[in-house]
Short mmCIF file of C-alpha atoms and ligand atoms in Angstrom, two decimals:
data_model
loop_
_atom_site.label_atom_id
_atom_site.label_comp_id
_atom_site.label_asym_id
_atom_site.label_seq_id
_atom_site.Cartn_x
_atom_site.Cartn_y
_atom_site.Cartn_z
CA MET A 1 -2.72 31.33 57.79
CA TYR A 2 -4.53 31.29 60.88
CA HIS A 3 -5.10 27.44 63.01
CA LEU A 4 -7.15 27.59 66.48
CA ASN A 5 -6.79 24.84 67.84
CA LEU A 6 -9.92 24.90 70.07
CA ASP A 7 -12.81 21.42 71.22
CA ILE A 8 -15.18 23.91 69.26
CA PRO A 9 -17.91 22.55 70.62
CA GLY A 10 -17.09 21.73 74.41
CA PHE A 11 -16.54 25.84 74.01
CA VAL A 12 -20.12 25.74 72.57
CA ARG A 13 -21.97 23.73 75.29
CA HIS A 14 -19.55 25.00 77.93
CA HIS A 15 -18.24 28.60 78.00
CA TRP A 16 -20.20 30.28 75.10
CA GLN A 17 -21.78 32.64 76.97
CA LYS A 18 -21.87 31.16 80.46
CA LYS A 19 -18.38 30.70 81.64
CA PRO A 20 -14.64 32.75 81.10
CA LEU A 21 -11.84 30.01 79.44
CA PHE A 22 -7.82 30.64 78.98
CA ILE A 23 -6.11 28.84 76.66
CA LYS A 24 -2.50 27.96 76.82
CA ALA A 25 -1.29 28.52 72.36
CA ALA A 26 -4.76 28.45 71.31
CA PHE A 27 -2.74 29.32 67.46
CA ALA A 28 1.04 27.63 67.53
CA ASN A 29 3.58 29.87 66.53
CA PHE A 30 1.19 33.52 66.05
CA GLN A 31 2.12 36.25 64.40
CA ASP A 32 0.99 39.31 64.34
CA PRO A 33 -1.43 40.87 61.51
CA LEU A 34 0.28 43.89 61.42
CA ALA A 35 2.99 45.73 63.84
CA PRO A 36 2.56 48.79 66.16
CA ASP A 37 3.76 51.52 64.24
CA GLU A 38 1.15 49.65 61.05
CA LEU A 39 -1.93 50.23 64.51
CA ALA A 40 0.12 54.06 64.91
CA GLY A 41 -0.21 54.95 61.56
CA LEU A 42 -4.05 53.05 61.40
CA ALA A 43 -5.23 55.72 64.45
CA THR A 44 -3.77 58.91 63.34
CA GLU A 45 -6.61 58.49 60.54
CA GLU A 46 -10.20 60.44 60.63
CA SER A 47 -12.21 57.70 59.83
CA VAL A 48 -10.72 55.58 62.30
CA SER A 49 -11.90 54.66 65.90
CA SER A 50 -9.46 54.76 68.07
CA ARG A 51 -8.50 55.68 71.75
CA LEU A 52 -6.08 56.13 74.43
CA VAL A 53 -6.08 55.31 77.66
CA ILE A 54 -3.71 56.78 80.14
CA GLN A 55 -3.07 55.71 83.76
CA ARG A 56 -0.90 57.42 86.71
CA LYS A 57 -0.83 56.48 89.59
CA GLY A 58 -3.96 53.61 89.92
CA GLN A 59 -6.11 56.05 88.02
CA TRP A 60 -7.32 55.57 83.87
CA ARG A 61 -7.84 58.43 81.70
CA SER A 62 -9.27 58.15 78.16
CA GLU A 63 -8.61 60.27 75.32
CA SER A 64 -10.24 59.65 71.78
CA GLY A 65 -9.26 58.82 68.44
CA PRO A 66 -7.09 60.41 65.84
CA VAL A 67 -3.95 60.07 67.50
CA THR A 68 -1.34 61.96 66.72
CA ASP A 69 1.31 62.66 69.42
CA PHE A 70 2.88 59.47 70.40
CA GLU A 71 6.33 60.77 71.51
CA ARG A 72 4.47 62.31 74.88
CA LEU A 73 3.22 58.99 76.09
CA GLY A 74 7.34 58.12 77.52
CA GLU A 75 7.56 53.85 77.75
CA SER A 76 5.08 53.71 80.88
CA GLY A 77 2.30 53.56 81.50
CA TRP A 78 -0.06 53.48 78.40
CA GLN A 79 -2.97 52.27 75.84
CA LEU A 80 -4.03 52.33 72.00
CA LEU A 81 -6.90 50.56 70.52
CA VAL A 82 -7.87 50.02 67.14
CA GLN A 83 -11.84 49.80 66.34
CA ALA A 84 -12.16 46.49 63.99
CA VAL A 85 -9.04 46.45 62.12
CA ASN A 86 -10.06 44.18 60.25
CA HIS A 87 -11.88 46.59 57.79
CA LEU A 88 -8.88 47.32 56.62
CA GLU A 89 -6.19 45.27 56.76
CA PRO A 90 -6.31 41.63 55.38
CA ALA A 91 -4.73 39.47 57.96
CA ALA A 92 -6.68 40.87 60.73
CA SER A 93 -10.03 39.89 59.30
CA GLU A 94 -8.06 35.61 58.23
CA LEU A 95 -7.97 36.12 62.59
CA ALA A 96 -11.17 36.71 62.79
CA ALA A 97 -12.19 34.58 60.49
CA CYS A 98 -11.37 31.78 63.32
CA PHE A 99 -14.19 32.26 65.03
CA ARG A 100 -17.07 32.07 62.02
CA PHE A 101 -17.84 28.63 64.29
CA LEU A 102 -20.27 31.52 65.78
CA PRO A 103 -22.70 33.29 63.93
CA ASP A 104 -21.81 35.84 61.40
CA TRP A 105 -24.33 37.74 62.14
CA ARG A 106 -23.66 38.32 65.96
CA PHE A 107 -19.71 39.15 65.37
CA ASP A 108 -18.46 42.70 65.77
CA ASP A 109 -15.55 43.15 64.99
CA LEU A 110 -11.99 43.05 65.67
CA MET A 111 -9.56 46.15 67.54
CA ALA A 112 -6.53 45.24 68.08
CA SER A 113 -4.22 47.36 71.08
CA PHE A 114 -0.79 48.24 71.65
CA ALA A 115 -0.23 48.78 75.13
CA ALA A 116 3.63 50.02 77.12
CA PRO A 117 4.80 48.15 80.07
CA GLY A 118 1.82 49.09 82.56
CA GLY A 119 -0.79 50.33 80.57
CA GLY A 120 -4.38 48.81 80.68
CA VAL A 121 -7.55 50.55 80.42
CA GLY A 122 -8.97 48.84 84.09
CA PRO A 123 -11.04 46.63 85.34
CA HIS A 124 -14.41 46.62 83.93
CA ILE A 125 -17.33 44.52 82.91
CA ASP A 126 -18.57 44.55 78.72
CA ASN A 127 -21.97 43.78 78.01
CA TYR A 128 -20.59 41.77 74.85
CA ASP A 129 -18.68 38.67 74.15
CA VAL A 130 -14.69 38.89 73.59
CA PHE A 131 -11.82 36.73 72.73
CA ILE A 132 -8.36 37.87 74.01
CA ILE A 133 -5.36 36.85 71.66
CA GLN A 134 -2.20 38.28 73.22
CA GLY A 135 0.14 38.55 70.15
CA GLN A 136 4.37 39.70 70.50
CA GLY A 137 4.41 40.53 73.75
CA LEU A 138 3.09 39.72 77.77
CA ARG A 139 0.34 40.19 79.76
CA ARG A 140 -1.81 39.65 83.17
CA TRP A 141 -5.46 39.18 82.95
CA GLN A 142 -8.10 38.50 85.51
CA VAL A 143 -10.87 37.97 85.70
CA GLY A 144 -13.39 37.99 88.00
CA ASP A 145 -16.77 36.23 88.83
CA LYS A 146 -20.05 37.60 87.56
CA GLY A 147 -21.69 40.09 90.79
CA ASP A 148 -22.55 42.95 91.47
CA HIS A 149 -19.64 45.48 91.04
CA LYS A 150 -19.52 48.47 92.51
CA PRO A 151 -18.35 51.99 89.42
CA ARG A 152 -15.23 52.70 90.30
CA GLU A 153 -15.03 56.91 91.74
CA GLY A 154 -14.15 59.36 89.67
CA SER A 155 -14.21 56.59 86.47
CA GLY A 156 -16.11 59.39 84.23
CA ALA A 157 -16.84 57.74 81.09
CA LEU A 158 -14.23 54.77 81.04
CA ALA A 159 -16.40 52.96 83.78
CA LEU A 160 -14.99 51.22 85.42
CA VAL A 161 -14.90 49.41 89.23
CA GLU A 162 -14.03 48.50 92.03
CA ASP A 163 -10.71 45.90 92.12
CA PHE A 164 -12.61 41.87 92.05
CA GLU A 165 -11.79 38.65 93.20
CA PRO A 166 -10.30 37.33 90.98
CA LEU A 167 -11.47 33.57 89.50
CA LEU A 168 -8.87 33.81 87.06
CA ASP A 169 -5.41 35.06 86.93
CA VAL A 170 -2.50 34.22 83.10
CA GLU A 171 -0.35 35.55 81.62
CA MET A 172 -0.57 35.72 78.61
CA GLY A 173 1.77 35.60 75.42
CA PRO A 174 2.14 35.09 71.87
CA GLY A 175 -0.76 33.02 70.55
CA ASP A 176 -2.97 32.28 74.32
CA LEU A 177 -6.02 33.41 74.27
CA LEU A 178 -9.71 34.08 76.67
CA TYR A 179 -12.69 34.22 76.80
CA ILE A 180 -15.19 36.50 78.22
CA PRO A 181 -18.60 36.59 78.72
CA PRO A 182 -20.65 39.56 79.05
CA GLY A 183 -20.68 40.25 82.87
CA TYR A 184 -17.54 39.03 84.63
CA PRO A 185 -15.36 42.05 85.54
CA HIS A 186 -11.81 41.66 83.52
CA CYS A 187 -8.45 44.00 83.42
CA GLY A 188 -5.22 43.45 81.16
CA GLN A 189 -2.25 44.70 82.63
CA THR A 190 0.85 44.53 80.36
CA LEU A 191 4.32 43.25 81.66
CA THR A 192 5.88 43.33 78.24
CA PRO A 193 5.38 46.22 75.33
CA SER A 194 2.77 44.37 74.22
CA LEU A 195 0.09 43.70 70.89
CA SER A 196 -3.51 42.01 71.82
CA TYR A 197 -6.05 41.67 69.87
CA SER A 198 -9.76 41.44 70.94
CA VAL A 199 -12.57 39.75 68.09
CA GLY A 200 -16.28 40.91 70.01
CA PHE A 201 -19.75 39.47 69.27
CA ARG A 202 -22.17 41.70 70.33
CA ALA A 203 -26.41 40.38 70.22
CA PRO A 204 -29.05 43.65 69.33
CA SER A 205 -30.96 45.31 72.30
CA GLN A 206 -34.48 45.08 72.76
CA GLN A 207 -34.33 49.12 72.09
CA GLU A 208 -32.25 48.69 68.69
CA LEU A 209 -34.55 45.52 67.82
CA LEU A 210 -37.60 47.51 68.35
CA CYS A 211 -35.79 50.95 66.86
CA GLN A 212 -35.30 49.28 62.89
CA LEU A 213 -38.39 47.76 63.30
CA ALA A 214 -40.09 51.09 63.74
CA ASP A 215 -38.10 52.88 60.95
CA GLN A 216 -38.96 49.77 58.51
CA LEU A 217 -42.22 50.44 59.05
CA GLN A 218 -42.32 53.81 58.35
CA GLU A 219 -40.21 53.16 55.69
CA THR A 220 -42.56 50.61 53.70
CA GLY A 221 -46.07 52.28 55.43
CA THR A 222 -47.14 48.45 56.62
CA GLY A 223 -48.75 47.78 59.97
CA GLN A 224 -51.81 49.48 59.81
CA LYS A 225 -53.69 46.95 61.79
CA ARG A 226 -55.85 48.23 64.60
CA PHE A 227 -57.04 46.86 67.74
CA ILE A 228 -60.67 45.16 67.61
CA SER A 229 -62.08 44.27 70.96
CA ASP A 230 -65.20 41.57 72.08
CA SER A 231 -65.46 43.33 75.62
CA GLU A 232 -65.42 46.50 77.51
CA PRO A 233 -64.85 47.42 81.08
CA GLU A 234 -67.56 49.02 83.31
CA GLN A 235 -65.09 51.90 84.03
CA ALA A 236 -64.88 54.17 81.69
CA SER A 237 -60.97 55.70 82.12
CA LEU A 238 -59.52 52.28 82.87
CA ILE A 239 -57.57 50.70 79.95
CA SER A 240 -58.23 47.31 81.04
CA GLY A 241 -55.74 44.06 81.57
CA ASP A 242 -57.60 42.60 78.38
CA HIS A 243 -57.06 45.56 76.48
CA GLN A 244 -53.76 46.20 77.53
CA GLN A 245 -52.49 42.55 76.59
CA GLY A 246 -54.93 42.90 72.70
CA LEU A 247 -52.70 46.25 71.91
CA ALA A 248 -49.62 43.73 73.30
CA ASP A 249 -51.02 41.16 70.94
CA LEU A 250 -51.47 42.93 67.99
CA MET A 251 -47.48 44.42 68.43
CA ILE A 252 -46.06 40.61 68.87
CA GLN A 253 -47.62 39.55 65.23
CA LEU A 254 -47.17 42.04 63.77
CA MET A 255 -43.08 41.76 64.20
CA ALA A 256 -43.42 37.99 64.43
CA ALA A 257 -44.42 37.38 61.24
CA PRO A 258 -41.90 35.86 59.32
CA SER A 259 -42.51 39.73 56.60
CA THR A 260 -41.80 41.67 58.91
CA LEU A 261 -38.94 39.69 61.35
CA ARG A 262 -37.06 38.94 58.30
CA PRO A 263 -36.29 41.95 56.00
CA MET A 264 -35.75 43.64 59.78
CA LEU A 265 -33.42 41.37 61.27
CA GLY A 266 -31.47 41.04 57.85
CA THR A 267 -30.91 44.95 57.32
CA LEU A 268 -30.46 45.36 61.40
CA LEU A 269 -27.50 42.21 61.37
CA SER A 270 -25.62 42.62 58.11
CA GLN A 271 -24.73 46.04 58.91
CA SER A 272 -21.16 46.55 60.00
CA ARG A 273 -21.20 49.20 63.13
CA PHE A 274 -17.70 50.54 61.98
CA GLU A 275 -17.79 51.92 58.75
CA LEU A 276 -16.82 49.38 55.64
CA ASP A 277 -13.51 51.01 53.43
CA PRO A 278 -15.09 49.47 50.17
CA LEU A 279 -12.16 48.87 47.98
CA PRO A 280 -14.48 49.28 44.12
CA PRO A 281 -11.60 49.08 40.95
CA GLU A 282 -11.21 51.94 39.26
CA GLU A 283 -12.50 50.95 36.24
CA PRO A 284 -16.22 50.00 36.41
CA LEU A 285 -14.75 45.75 35.79
CA ASP A 286 -17.16 43.71 32.78
CA LEU A 287 -17.77 39.79 32.45
CA PRO A 288 -15.20 39.73 29.97
CA GLY A 289 -12.31 41.53 32.44
CA LEU A 290 -13.47 39.30 35.91
CA THR A 291 -13.50 35.87 33.75
CA ALA A 292 -9.81 36.31 32.54
CA ALA A 293 -8.58 37.79 35.98
CA LEU A 294 -10.12 34.47 37.56
CA GLU A 295 -8.36 32.78 34.24
CA GLN A 296 -5.29 34.38 35.36
CA GLY A 297 -5.52 32.97 39.27
CA LYS A 298 -6.55 35.57 40.92
CA GLU A 299 -8.81 35.75 43.11
CA LEU A 300 -12.04 37.15 44.59
CA MET A 301 -12.19 38.41 48.34
CA ARG A 302 -14.64 39.94 50.38
CA ILE A 303 -13.90 43.16 52.40
CA GLY A 304 -13.83 42.83 55.83
CA GLY A 305 -16.05 42.98 58.07
CA LEU A 306 -18.94 42.39 55.18
CA LYS A 307 -20.91 40.48 56.50
CA VAL A 308 -23.86 38.51 53.74
CA LEU A 309 -26.30 37.14 56.00
CA GLN A 310 -29.38 34.52 54.37
CA LEU A 311 -32.26 34.34 57.10
CA GLU A 312 -33.90 30.59 57.16
CA GLY A 313 -36.73 30.43 55.54
CA ASP A 314 -36.12 32.89 52.58
CA GLN A 315 -36.16 32.00 48.58
CA PRO A 316 -32.78 30.77 47.36
CA GLY A 317 -30.69 33.13 45.90
CA SER A 318 -31.92 35.43 48.70
CA LEU A 319 -29.18 37.78 50.62
CA TYR A 320 -28.92 40.30 52.62
CA LEU A 321 -25.89 42.66 53.08
CA ASP A 322 -24.10 46.15 54.05
CA GLY A 323 -27.96 45.92 55.31
CA HIS A 324 -29.58 45.95 52.31
CA HIS A 325 -31.89 43.16 50.77
CA TRP A 326 -30.52 41.37 47.46
CA GLN A 327 -32.72 38.89 45.39
CA LEU A 328 -30.29 36.69 43.29
CA ASN A 329 -30.99 34.42 40.41
CA THR A 330 -30.27 31.62 42.47
CA GLU A 331 -28.40 29.80 44.62
CA ALA A 332 -25.40 28.88 43.26
CA LEU A 333 -24.33 32.29 43.87
CA ALA A 334 -25.59 33.60 46.68
CA LEU A 335 -23.98 30.48 49.05
CA PRO A 336 -20.67 30.29 48.20
CA LEU A 337 -21.05 34.99 48.32
CA ARG A 338 -22.48 34.45 52.41
CA GLU A 339 -20.66 30.97 52.92
CA ARG A 340 -16.92 31.69 52.01
CA THR A 341 -14.08 34.96 51.58
CA ARG A 342 -12.41 34.56 49.38
CA LEU A 343 -13.39 32.57 45.50
CA ASP A 344 -11.20 31.52 42.72
CA LEU A 345 -12.27 30.59 38.85
CA GLY A 346 -13.20 26.79 40.10
CA SER A 347 -16.36 28.20 42.68
CA LEU A 348 -17.75 30.53 40.40
CA THR A 349 -17.60 28.64 36.78
CA PRO A 350 -21.26 27.74 36.80
CA LEU A 351 -22.80 30.36 38.31
CA LEU A 352 -20.54 33.21 35.81
CA ALA A 353 -22.57 30.86 33.24
CA ASP A 354 -25.59 32.18 34.49
CA ARG A 355 -26.21 35.90 33.50
CA ALA A 356 -28.56 37.10 36.24
CA ASP A 357 -26.12 36.05 38.81
CA SER A 358 -23.21 37.29 36.63
CA THR A 359 -24.33 41.23 36.77
CA SER A 360 -24.86 40.80 40.66
CA LEU A 361 -21.30 39.94 41.42
CA LEU A 362 -20.78 41.85 38.63
CA GLU A 363 -22.33 44.64 40.70
CA PHE A 364 -21.07 43.51 44.24
CA ILE A 365 -17.06 43.92 42.34
CA ASN A 366 -17.56 47.64 41.52
CA LEU A 367 -19.46 48.76 45.09
CA GLY A 368 -16.67 47.22 46.04
CA TYR A 369 -18.22 44.75 48.33
CA TRP A 370 -15.38 41.90 46.25
CA TYR A 371 -11.89 43.22 44.69
CA LEU A 372 -9.73 41.07 43.26
CA GLU A 373 -6.56 39.81 44.33
C1 LIG B 1 -8.01 45.96 76.53
O1 LIG B 1 -7.28 44.73 76.38
O2 LIG B 1 -7.06 45.38 77.72
C2 LIG B 1 -8.81 45.56 76.70
C3 LIG B 1 -10.48 44.76 76.14
C4 LIG B 1 -10.75 44.50 77.18
O3 LIG B 1 -11.17 44.32 77.76
O4 LIG B 1 -12.39 44.23 76.50
CO1 LIG B 2 -13.25 44.11 78.50
#
């Protein structure tokens, strides 16, 4: 449904994580994955993460969702932002899948927003990479250079920055794409009522990694080795440089060991930051039921936002899914489950013959991670 016109090797070499890029008509004949009233409907739900940013006389103010009253907002100066629309809307998930030339573990979510003329979130800096896709309507985007940008007074939780000198100043229409790496100030201003999509990529911080490691060590009772020295400092009150290094090495050895590192990364990186929307069948599905549905031409769809990852070096058949490790019998099932978001009878026939693997697949379906369509 969506095709991204992008020189991927060139982009990864010259722009990814380095420099902003604007691409006119990156998506030909772009169709919005959802309508403004559908987006407004999602924003009324408690379980959906949404917010409203209202701009009046050059001052921005944010209200967190659910958002129920749109009447009061008028015709200009506001923007509605809804996170993780890819979890809820299959077409949004297909749009996000155009960016799978980047690893799934880095993907955060697809945020959709509707903005009235004059609406925007104000000049700001993100600590993640974002691809902004323009849907219906027109927006002007300015992107400045990295540097020491002063916080904008009175912008509070919105953490805006002062106006900046633009490196890029573009008017975006349907199907245009803007890539902004972390650290570059940017600001979108809405010219006509507009839908736009932000596909975000985010790597974990040291704090997130180390908290995950600590949780894992506690859960598994591992990491019990202690420091042993071969020399002691002369001063009793001193923690010597050698001892500091020895203690640091003890931590590094533990966290760099594949038996610690891989489950830690698999668990952390296969979790989505936003709630998933599992779709279990009304009645638990069994193997004859699954086979019959596939034979009728139905396909098995992965729910939007579910990450299915493999750690290089792990055993064949290993996968991490929604923060849990699964060891499948064969790579024949694990590989298509990780790589593809849609599976038909042809791709599933050989592995339905493997009893253990078909049992695992049914378990995934009955948990609502894949559904028949
Ligand atoms: C927006 O659409 O204005 C917000 C997206 C962003 O700045 O990252
Ligand atoms: Co931004």
